[in-house]
Amino acid sequence: MEMNIKFPVIDLSKLNGEERDQTMALIDDACQNWGFFELVNHGLPYDLMDNIERMTKEHYKKHMEQKFKEMLRSKGLDTLETEVEDVDWESTFYLRHLPQSNLYDIPDMSNEYRLAMKDFGKRLEILAEELLDLLCENLGLEKGYLKKVFHGTTGPTFATKLSNYPPCPKPEMIKGLRAHTDAGGLILLFQDDKVSGLQLLKDGDWVDVPPLKHSIVINLGDQLEVITNGKYKSVMHRVMTQKEGNRMSIASFYNPGSDAEISPATSLVDKDSKYPSFVFDDYMKLYAGLKFQAKEPRFEAMKNAEAAADLNPVAVVETF
Ligand code: OGA
Ligand code: NI
């Protein structure tokens, strides 16, 4: 079915050589037509990635697996007689790096694990900002444009979601993570190199994001679709459950700061934009309740909120 589709893999080291233009073109094509690409030779040390993978798997076994099993029992998911559509078959915890780190508030992490995640987070933050500038270059936006938009008054929000998708006896009954687009900016994913499961929606078909050792999968969130006025796409994706194997995934979200003002870049808009302008936090409030729905109604709701705000009378009439 999807035999001819080749998932975009980008060798980032080629940006330093004579294949720079081709590589930039591949990134641009991926951003327009996939909303996803996979990076190799990205500069992150492989031994750091290996250590993090090992410690994340150990942490799951030691501190998370039992809780996951209890969750299954308490939600009646141990039998799976019928399809379940309101729960995900995943075990997760979050770390925040920016604007303030909460690394030392997270229970049950070894010091070695904390330090490795701190190092990894810093390197991913740098990579995310480099990528944003590559996107600016492809979009004809000035260098630093996206970083500046994301900055708001407090700088970007940067957080990591550490997940395990344990084996599931009846994969057809439940998703590891239901289909959604990501709300934020740029997502950098370090996924299991053996157990697959992540799929994206491309031209109406679900396509696997292939596991590839030491790669980093990148995808674009709703904010980049808005800022690029739809030139780049935030694409639906989901995680399938598997009968065998525990899939690890470490997704880091480089997002705008909560008061960042998001709107389509003027140079990318001809006439009226179909995309709204808003404060990022207001979008997140809306997203919280609508994550597993299509993005278009979210954009529409923000547009209506914008129109309503425009209509607000300057002299407020007291109504009580
Ligand atoms: C997410 C997500 C994919 C994965 O957390 O938004 O899409 O592979 N995760 O865990
Ligand atoms: Ni996602």
Tab-separated table of C-alpha atoms and ligand atoms in Angstrom:
chain	number	residue	atom	x	y	z
A	1	MET	CA	0.000	0.000	0.000
A	2	GLU	CA	2.623	2.538	1.054
A	3	MET	CA	5.485	0.801	-0.721
A	4	ASN	CA	6.563	3.846	-2.673
A	5	ILE	CA	6.531	6.237	0.203
A	6	LYS	CA	9.949	7.028	1.525
A	7	PHE	CA	10.010	8.541	4.968
A	8	PRO	CA	12.340	11.576	4.900
A	9	VAL	CA	15.677	10.925	6.596
A	10	ILE	CA	17.974	13.942	6.786
A	11	ASP	CA	21.716	13.683	7.297
A	12	LEU	CA	22.407	16.866	9.224
A	13	SER	CA	26.181	16.618	8.744
A	14	LYS	CA	25.615	17.339	5.053
A	15	LEU	CA	24.738	20.919	5.935
A	16	ASN	CA	28.467	21.494	6.237
A	17	GLY	CA	29.368	20.256	2.777
A	18	GLU	CA	28.561	20.509	-0.887
A	19	GLU	CA	25.177	18.833	-0.408
A	20	ARG	CA	23.886	21.698	1.715
A	21	ASP	CA	21.335	22.967	-0.813
A	22	GLN	CA	19.889	19.503	-1.417
A	23	THR	CA	19.663	18.895	2.317
A	24	MET	CA	17.888	22.209	2.899
A	25	ALA	CA	15.477	21.311	0.095
A	26	LEU	CA	14.771	17.924	1.705
A	27	ILE	CA	13.998	19.632	5.011
A	28	ASP	CA	11.676	22.085	3.268
A	29	ASP	CA	9.871	19.278	1.449
A	30	ALA	CA	9.492	17.293	4.669
A	31	CYS	CA	8.078	20.335	6.496
A	32	GLN	CA	5.568	20.986	3.712
A	33	ASN	CA	4.501	17.454	2.875
A	34	TRP	CA	5.152	15.298	5.931
A	35	GLY	CA	5.263	17.508	9.000
A	36	PHE	CA	7.900	14.971	10.105
A	37	PHE	CA	11.478	13.963	9.345
A	38	GLU	CA	14.147	11.832	10.927
A	39	LEU	CA	17.604	13.250	11.661
A	40	VAL	CA	20.853	11.304	11.521
A	41	ASN	CA	24.329	12.683	12.253
A	42	HIS	CA	22.686	15.332	14.416
A	43	GLY	CA	25.682	15.723	16.718
A	44	LEU	CA	24.156	14.275	19.908
A	45	PRO	CA	26.635	11.845	21.492
A	46	TYR	CA	25.556	8.237	20.999
A	47	ASP	CA	26.852	7.155	24.386
A	48	LEU	CA	24.608	9.765	26.043
A	49	MET	CA	21.632	8.436	24.066
A	50	ASP	CA	22.502	4.841	25.002
A	51	ASN	CA	22.766	5.728	28.690
A	52	ILE	CA	19.458	7.546	28.642
A	53	GLU	CA	17.752	4.639	26.921
A	54	ARG	CA	19.148	2.196	29.473
A	55	MET	CA	18.187	4.367	32.449
A	56	THR	CA	14.701	5.114	31.093
A	57	LYS	CA	14.033	1.408	30.695
A	58	GLU	CA	15.415	0.640	34.156
A	59	HIS	CA	13.377	3.460	35.664
A	60	TYR	CA	10.225	2.064	34.084
A	61	LYS	CA	10.846	-1.427	35.477
A	62	LYS	CA	11.726	-0.163	38.916
A	63	HIS	CA	9.305	2.714	39.473
A	64	MET	CA	6.582	2.734	36.816
A	65	GLU	CA	5.611	-0.783	35.740
A	66	GLN	CA	3.736	-1.642	38.919
A	67	LYS	CA	1.788	1.643	38.769
A	68	PHE	CA	0.922	0.984	35.139
A	69	LYS	CA	-0.466	-2.437	36.010
A	70	GLU	CA	-2.495	-0.945	38.846
A	71	MET	CA	-3.854	1.689	36.455
A	72	LEU	CA	-4.939	-1.087	34.071
A	73	ARG	CA	-6.786	-2.845	36.864
A	74	SER	CA	-8.407	0.288	38.239
A	75	LYS	CA	-9.659	1.283	34.786
A	76	GLY	CA	-10.811	-2.214	33.935
A	77	LEU	CA	-8.332	-2.472	31.065
A	78	ASP	CA	-6.981	-5.887	32.021
A	79	THR	CA	-9.603	-7.674	29.949
A	80	LEU	CA	-10.090	-5.433	26.861
A	81	GLU	CA	-13.302	-7.098	25.648
A	82	THR	CA	-14.317	-4.081	23.570
A	83	GLU	CA	-12.506	-1.234	21.878
A	84	VAL	CA	-11.331	1.491	24.274
A	85	GLU	CA	-11.287	5.017	22.894
A	86	ASP	CA	-10.794	7.278	25.865
A	87	VAL	CA	-7.571	5.976	27.428
A	88	ASP	CA	-4.009	5.532	26.134
A	89	TRP	CA	-1.907	2.429	26.778
A	90	GLU	CA	1.145	4.381	27.956
A	91	SER	CA	3.162	5.021	31.079
A	92	THR	CA	4.636	8.516	31.207
A	93	PHE	CA	6.279	11.174	33.305
A	94	TYR	CA	7.338	14.721	32.465
A	95	LEU	CA	10.414	16.832	33.020
A	96	ARG	CA	10.486	20.559	32.421
A	97	HIS	CA	13.725	22.231	31.380
A	98	LEU	CA	12.588	25.806	30.591
A	99	PRO	CA	11.653	28.401	31.718
A	100	GLN	CA	12.600	26.714	35.035
A	101	SER	CA	13.843	23.190	35.433
A	102	ASN	CA	11.886	20.862	37.712
A	103	LEU	CA	14.425	18.076	37.345
A	104	TYR	CA	15.059	17.881	41.071
A	105	ASP	CA	11.352	17.758	41.960
A	106	ILE	CA	10.792	14.497	40.099
A	107	PRO	CA	10.822	11.516	42.458
A	108	ASP	CA	12.687	8.256	41.965
A	109	MET	CA	15.364	9.427	39.534
A	110	SER	CA	18.974	8.510	40.203
A	111	ASN	CA	21.504	11.301	40.190
A	112	GLU	CA	23.125	9.827	37.115
A	113	TYR	CA	19.762	9.822	35.315
A	114	ARG	CA	19.055	13.442	36.291
A	115	LEU	CA	22.445	14.626	35.091
A	116	ALA	CA	22.119	12.752	31.802
A	117	MET	CA	18.657	14.237	31.206
A	118	LYS	CA	19.965	17.709	31.996
A	119	ASP	CA	22.772	17.300	29.471
A	120	PHE	CA	20.390	15.796	26.890
A	121	GLY	CA	17.852	18.596	27.422
A	122	LYS	CA	20.467	21.291	26.895
A	123	ARG	CA	21.748	19.665	23.714
A	124	LEU	CA	18.219	19.225	22.361
A	125	GLU	CA	17.418	22.850	23.136
A	126	ILE	CA	20.424	23.926	21.056
A	127	LEU	CA	19.436	21.534	18.253
A	128	ALA	CA	15.848	22.844	18.302
A	129	GLU	CA	17.056	26.418	17.956
A	130	GLU	CA	19.381	25.450	15.115
A	131	LEU	CA	16.495	23.736	13.368
A	132	LEU	CA	14.242	26.767	13.826
A	133	ASP	CA	16.881	28.828	12.017
A	134	LEU	CA	17.044	26.289	9.187
A	135	LEU	CA	13.271	26.611	8.874
A	136	CYS	CA	13.617	30.416	8.827
A	137	GLU	CA	16.154	30.139	6.038
A	138	ASN	CA	13.857	27.908	3.987
A	139	LEU	CA	10.900	30.199	4.644
A	140	GLY	CA	12.745	33.406	3.755
A	141	LEU	CA	12.335	34.690	7.301
A	142	GLU	CA	15.201	36.512	8.967
A	143	LYS	CA	17.511	34.405	11.132
A	144	GLY	CA	16.217	34.268	14.699
A	145	TYR	CA	12.633	35.110	13.697
A	146	LEU	CA	11.039	31.929	15.063
A	147	LYS	CA	13.149	31.904	18.202
A	148	LYS	CA	12.083	35.485	18.847
A	149	VAL	CA	8.391	34.716	18.341
A	150	PHE	CA	8.672	31.756	20.721
A	151	HIS	CA	10.452	33.849	23.322
A	152	GLY	CA	7.540	35.923	24.663
A	153	THR	CA	8.673	37.673	27.831
A	154	THR	CA	9.973	34.594	29.651
A	155	GLY	CA	11.648	32.546	26.924
A	156	PRO	CA	10.444	29.299	25.367
A	157	THR	CA	8.867	26.415	27.245
A	158	PHE	CA	10.894	23.268	26.859
A	159	ALA	CA	9.823	19.964	28.403
A	160	THR	CA	10.384	16.247	27.931
A	161	LYS	CA	7.771	13.518	28.116
A	162	LEU	CA	9.303	10.125	28.918
A	163	SER	CA	7.041	7.285	27.845
A	164	ASN	CA	6.927	3.550	27.779
A	165	TYR	CA	4.358	1.690	25.739
A	166	PRO	CA	4.200	-1.728	27.402
A	167	PRO	CA	3.161	-4.825	25.445
A	168	CYS	CA	-0.589	-5.116	25.044
A	169	PRO	CA	-2.456	-8.450	24.782
A	170	LYS	CA	-5.068	-7.031	22.375
A	171	PRO	CA	-3.511	-4.263	20.268
A	172	GLU	CA	-6.639	-3.934	18.126
A	173	MET	CA	-8.639	-2.773	21.160
A	174	ILE	CA	-6.565	0.226	22.285
A	175	LYS	CA	-3.978	2.725	21.022
A	176	GLY	CA	-0.719	3.472	22.782
A	177	LEU	CA	-1.532	7.117	22.128
A	178	ARG	CA	-4.624	8.258	20.241
A	179	ALA	CA	-4.292	10.288	17.050
A	180	HIS	CA	-3.543	13.975	17.560
A	181	THR	CA	-1.452	16.840	16.308
A	182	ASP	CA	0.984	18.433	18.752
A	183	ALA	CA	-0.036	21.870	20.018
A	184	GLY	CA	3.351	23.483	20.278
A	185	GLY	CA	6.373	24.268	18.149
A	186	LEU	CA	9.058	21.737	17.369
A	187	ILE	CA	9.110	18.208	18.787
A	188	LEU	CA	12.303	16.175	19.027
A	189	LEU	CA	11.752	12.472	19.621
A	190	PHE	CA	14.234	9.826	20.674
A	191	GLN	CA	12.341	6.618	20.050
A	192	ASP	CA	13.064	2.965	20.663
A	193	ASP	CA	15.260	1.564	17.905
A	194	LYS	CA	13.608	-1.873	17.963
A	195	VAL	CA	9.950	-1.665	18.933
A	196	SER	CA	7.976	0.420	16.436
A	197	GLY	CA	4.522	1.929	16.847
A	198	LEU	CA	4.584	5.588	15.825
A	199	GLN	CA	2.569	6.348	12.689
A	200	LEU	CA	1.675	9.546	10.892
A	201	LEU	CA	-1.208	10.301	8.591
A	202	LYS	CA	-0.050	10.980	5.038
A	203	ASP	CA	-2.545	11.527	2.225
A	204	GLY	CA	-5.136	9.493	4.100
A	205	ASP	CA	-2.881	6.535	4.965
A	206	TRP	CA	-1.152	5.739	8.241
A	207	VAL	CA	2.598	5.490	7.586
A	208	ASP	CA	5.148	4.050	10.042
A	209	VAL	CA	7.888	6.274	11.379
A	210	PRO	CA	10.629	3.664	11.145
A	211	PRO	CA	12.850	2.984	14.154
A	212	LEU	CA	16.421	3.918	13.301
A	213	LYS	CA	19.172	3.592	15.869
A	214	HIS	CA	20.454	6.900	17.282
A	215	SER	CA	18.175	9.014	15.128
A	216	ILE	CA	16.046	11.908	16.333
A	217	VAL	CA	12.574	12.240	14.831
A	218	ILE	CA	11.389	15.816	14.353
A	219	ASN	CA	7.810	16.950	13.902
A	220	LEU	CA	6.084	20.278	13.704
A	221	GLY	CA	3.312	21.393	16.043
A	222	ASP	CA	0.264	23.569	15.429
A	223	GLN	CA	2.148	26.813	16.195
A	224	LEU	CA	4.507	26.346	13.259
A	225	GLU	CA	1.550	25.726	10.968
A	226	VAL	CA	0.003	29.013	12.142
A	227	ILE	CA	3.210	31.056	11.947
A	228	THR	CA	4.015	29.728	8.457
A	229	ASN	CA	0.434	30.452	7.405
A	230	GLY	CA	-0.060	26.804	6.527
A	231	LYS	CA	3.049	26.432	4.384
A	232	TYR	CA	4.333	23.908	6.908
A	233	LYS	CA	2.061	21.323	8.432
A	234	SER	CA	1.312	19.955	11.856
A	235	VAL	CA	0.437	16.350	11.025
A	236	MET	CA	-1.777	13.811	12.825
A	237	HIS	CA	0.128	10.956	14.437
A	238	ARG	CA	-0.586	8.114	16.836
A	239	VAL	CA	1.150	5.245	18.610
A	240	MET	CA	-0.038	1.703	17.999
A	241	THR	CA	0.217	-0.905	20.747
A	242	GLN	CA	2.220	-4.099	20.183
A	243	LYS	CA	1.834	-7.620	21.479
A	244	GLU	CA	5.549	-7.975	22.085
A	245	GLY	CA	8.138	-5.567	23.396
A	246	ASN	CA	8.106	-2.416	25.466
A	247	ARG	CA	8.528	0.712	23.345
A	248	MET	CA	10.446	3.610	24.869
A	249	SER	CA	9.930	7.117	23.586
A	250	ILE	CA	11.367	10.376	24.841
A	251	ALA	CA	9.606	13.354	23.275
A	252	SER	CA	10.904	16.868	23.906
A	253	PHE	CA	8.646	19.798	23.149
A	254	TYR	CA	10.220	23.132	22.239
A	255	ASN	CA	7.231	25.444	22.588
A	256	PRO	CA	6.527	29.167	22.777
A	257	GLY	CA	6.533	30.857	26.165
A	258	SER	CA	3.092	31.137	27.714
A	259	ASP	CA	2.612	34.825	26.804
A	260	ALA	CA	4.184	34.587	23.329
A	261	GLU	CA	2.026	36.193	20.657
A	262	ILE	CA	1.494	33.854	17.764
A	263	SER	CA	0.356	34.929	14.328
A	264	PRO	CA	1.108	34.151	10.690
A	265	ALA	CA	4.376	35.824	9.590
A	266	THR	CA	3.424	38.878	7.520
A	267	SER	CA	5.773	37.962	4.693
A	268	LEU	CA	3.986	34.610	4.281
A	269	VAL	CA	0.476	36.075	4.013
A	270	ASP	CA	-0.936	37.357	0.709
A	271	LYS	CA	-4.349	38.623	1.579
A	272	ASP	CA	-6.318	37.505	4.598
A	273	SER	CA	-4.952	34.558	6.512
A	274	LYS	CA	-7.175	31.671	7.397
A	275	TYR	CA	-5.080	31.278	10.542
A	276	PRO	CA	-5.768	33.118	13.790
A	277	SER	CA	-3.549	35.280	15.987
A	278	PHE	CA	-3.514	34.599	19.716
A	279	VAL	CA	-1.488	34.299	22.889
A	280	PHE	CA	0.027	30.809	23.150
A	281	ASP	CA	-1.403	30.060	26.587
A	282	ASP	CA	-4.945	30.708	25.335
A	283	TYR	CA	-4.368	28.126	22.623
A	284	MET	CA	-3.106	25.628	25.204
A	285	LYS	CA	-6.214	26.114	27.326
A	286	LEU	CA	-8.350	25.248	24.337
A	287	TYR	CA	-6.091	22.337	23.313
A	288	ALA	CA	-6.299	20.762	26.762
A	289	GLY	CA	-9.884	19.731	26.098
A	290	LEU	CA	-9.587	19.066	22.369
A	291	LYS	CA	-6.239	17.320	21.946
A	292	PHE	CA	-7.625	14.234	20.256
A	293	GLN	CA	-9.654	16.153	17.716
A	294	ALA	CA	-8.765	17.745	14.401
A	295	LYS	CA	-6.756	20.969	14.586
A	296	GLU	CA	-9.023	22.934	12.202
A	297	PRO	CA	-11.839	23.539	14.726
A	298	ARG	CA	-9.199	24.733	17.193
A	299	PHE	CA	-7.894	27.261	14.677
A	300	GLU	CA	-11.484	28.266	13.938
A	301	ALA	CA	-12.314	28.728	17.626
A	302	MET	CA	-9.226	30.910	18.107
A	303	LYS	CA	-10.215	32.925	15.064
A	304	ASN	CA	-13.695	33.449	16.489
A	305	ALA	CA	-12.202	34.473	19.826
A	306	GLU	CA	-10.039	36.964	17.951
A	307	ALA	CA	-13.087	38.339	16.120
A	308	ALA	CA	-14.997	38.570	19.389
A	309	ALA	CA	-12.118	40.460	20.981
A	310	ASP	CA	-12.087	42.861	18.018
A	311	LEU	CA	-15.773	43.547	18.599
A	312	ASN	CA	-15.330	44.336	22.280
A	313	PRO	CA	-16.660	47.826	22.907
A	314	VAL	CA	-14.036	50.199	24.212
A	315	ALA	CA	-16.336	51.584	26.887
A	316	VAL	CA	-17.458	48.581	28.865
A	317	VAL	CA	-21.100	48.678	29.861
A	318	GLU	CA	-21.726	47.312	33.286
A	319	THR	CA	-24.073	44.403	33.138
A	320	PHE	CA	-24.605	43.400	36.715
B	1	OGA	C1	3.301	12.842	21.894
B	1	OGA	C2	3.629	11.845	20.864
B	1	OGA	C3	4.863	9.927	20.199
B	1	OGA	C4	5.642	8.831	20.782
B	1	OGA	O1	3.637	12.608	23.056
B	1	OGA	O2	2.706	13.867	21.548
B	1	OGA	O3	3.153	11.969	19.777
B	1	OGA	O4	6.234	8.105	20.018
B	1	OGA	N1	4.452	10.853	21.183
B	1	OGA	O5	5.654	8.702	21.998
B	2	NI	NI	2.449	13.933	19.518
